[in-house]
Amino acid sequence: MTAVTCITSSEDATVALGRRLGALAAEGDVYLLTGDLGAGKTCLIRGIAAGLGVAEHAFSPSFVLVREYHGRLPLFHMDLYRVADHAEVAELGLEEYLYGDGVCAIEWADRAMDLLPLRHLSIALAYQCGAEDVRVIRFACTDPRHETLLTQLIAASGDVASWN
Ligand code: ADP
Ligand code: MG
């Protein structure tokens, strides 16, 4: 497994990091995001959308479970926060997105981890104690495609996130 952590110090930096990720994204990529409310999952995905070339005004966090955006590749943004339970996620029929021709970015992925692809990039966002605008973002993956992506992301984002 490859795992690395970075720190962003503002919302803008997290969006910029997402933008770099979106620019590097490829068909079939799956990003599983976890972290408390307000940790920055939606901010990061807003950046991913921008990096994929989705028009800025098109991106709106919403109450819909799956939103599709059109950039260089389709982006499927899912938010499992409001699903009642595991069975409800199973009924959603997410497979067509998860194994489709686009990029999937899923908030609250820990609510249904065993229903989601093993081949994914895990992105865990957390608050930093005592620092309101700082977020610790841990990336982890086990498959070659997402490992390559992570290496490229680190190389491309040193100016917006500090990696260690
Ligand atoms: P989530 O989707 O994880 O619930 P959001 O992305 O909707 O979180 O909200 C993150 C909130 O935290 C926003 O209000 C944003 O302004 C604030 N924030 C402060 N610092 C950061 C940071 N470094 N990265 C991302 N968001 C930050
Ligand atoms: Mg959110």
XYZ file of C-alpha atoms in Angstrom, residues 14-164:
151
model
C -7.834 22.371 -0.855
C -9.754 23.410 -3.975
C -6.439 23.935 -5.776
C -5.257 20.488 -4.702
C -8.493 19.011 -6.044
C -7.964 20.890 -9.277
C -4.544 19.252 -9.741
C -6.115 15.871 -9.049
C -8.877 16.503 -11.568
C -6.330 17.466 -14.204
C -4.586 14.096 -13.702
C -7.774 12.003 -13.440
C -8.390 9.137 -15.840
C -11.386 7.054 -16.871
C -12.255 4.512 -14.186
C -10.677 6.401 -11.284
C -12.570 6.094 -7.991
C -11.929 8.509 -5.115
C -13.400 7.534 -1.757
C -13.582 10.494 0.620
C -14.057 10.301 4.357
C -13.997 12.854 7.156
C -16.322 14.718 9.488
C -18.813 17.351 8.383
C -16.889 20.424 7.295
C -13.633 18.541 6.826
C -13.443 19.712 3.214
C -14.677 16.780 1.104
C -16.953 18.913 -1.046
C -14.248 21.591 -1.441
C -11.827 19.000 -2.744
C -14.400 17.611 -5.192
C -15.238 21.128 -6.373
C -11.564 21.375 -7.313
C -11.610 17.960 -8.995
C -14.561 19.123 -11.099
C -12.709 22.289 -12.087
C -9.594 20.288 -12.960
C -11.703 18.077 -15.206
C -12.920 21.185 -16.983
C -16.419 21.288 -15.500
C -17.677 24.881 -15.687
C -17.330 26.465 -12.242
C -20.969 27.520 -12.009
C -22.185 23.989 -12.782
C -20.915 22.565 -9.507
C -23.398 22.732 -6.657
C -23.363 20.582 -3.552
C -26.867 19.229 -3.293
C -29.187 16.800 -1.621
C -29.174 14.521 -4.633
C -27.269 11.305 -4.063
C -25.562 11.176 -7.429
C -24.756 14.178 -9.568
C -23.156 13.943 -12.980
C -20.943 16.663 -14.403
C -19.462 16.928 -17.839
C -15.851 17.904 -18.276
C -12.985 16.223 -20.099
C -14.483 13.036 -18.593
C -17.814 12.512 -16.856
C -17.581 13.143 -13.106
C -20.002 11.296 -10.838
C -20.232 12.999 -7.454
C -21.947 10.901 -4.808
C -22.705 11.825 -1.232
C -23.752 8.972 1.041
C -24.353 11.206 4.087
C -28.109 10.889 3.942
C -28.457 7.226 3.138
C -30.263 5.446 5.905
C -28.260 2.268 5.861
C -26.124 -0.126 3.957
C -29.143 -1.784 2.294
C -30.223 1.538 0.828
C -26.818 2.022 -0.777
C -27.008 -1.500 -2.235
C -30.354 -0.582 -3.826
C -29.036 2.556 -5.481
C -27.398 0.609 -8.299
C -24.163 2.571 -8.179
C -22.333 -0.071 -10.246
C -23.077 1.656 -13.530
C -21.138 4.685 -12.263
C -18.475 2.858 -10.287
C -17.445 0.644 -13.155
C -18.361 3.086 -15.929
C -16.462 5.413 -18.195
C -16.031 8.347 -15.871
C -14.451 9.434 -12.606
C -16.274 8.784 -9.313
C -15.806 10.924 -6.210
C -17.770 9.685 -3.199
C -18.307 11.554 0.072
C -18.940 9.548 3.252
C -17.624 6.437 1.496
C -17.125 4.770 4.888
C -20.900 4.335 5.082
C -20.719 1.598 2.444
C -17.066 0.710 1.977
C -17.682 -2.953 1.244
C -20.037 -2.041 -1.626
C -17.419 0.147 -3.294
C -14.535 -0.906 -5.560
C -11.389 -2.262 -3.899
C -9.432 -0.452 -6.570
C -9.685 3.149 -5.384
C -7.863 6.136 -4.000
C -8.784 6.700 -0.387
C -8.817 10.359 0.725
C -9.322 10.917 4.459
C -9.693 14.544 5.536
C -9.347 15.674 9.133
C -9.236 18.852 11.159
C -5.992 19.880 12.751
C -6.415 20.614 16.452
C -6.322 24.310 17.228
C -5.936 25.473 13.618
C -9.276 26.408 12.100
C -8.254 26.566 8.446
C -5.825 23.659 8.407
C -6.735 20.207 7.130
C -4.709 17.014 7.199
C -5.427 14.941 4.108
C -4.282 11.336 3.941
C -4.196 9.592 0.572
C -3.869 5.806 0.333
C -4.179 3.223 -2.415
C -3.075 -0.273 -3.328
C -3.455 -0.543 -7.106
C -0.911 0.549 -9.735
C -3.152 3.089 -11.463
C -3.952 5.081 -8.324
C -0.345 4.753 -7.109
C 0.847 6.385 -10.337
C -1.801 9.071 -9.942
C -0.710 9.774 -6.371
C 2.935 10.117 -7.409
C 1.902 12.585 -10.118
C -0.319 14.494 -7.705
C 2.506 14.942 -5.202
C 4.787 16.205 -7.969
C 2.128 18.604 -9.270
C 0.846 20.113 -6.038
C 3.806 21.058 -3.865
C 2.845 24.718 -4.161
C -0.644 24.279 -2.671
C -0.187 21.424 -0.188
C 2.727 20.504 1.999
C 3.501 16.785 1.722
C 5.341 14.727 4.273
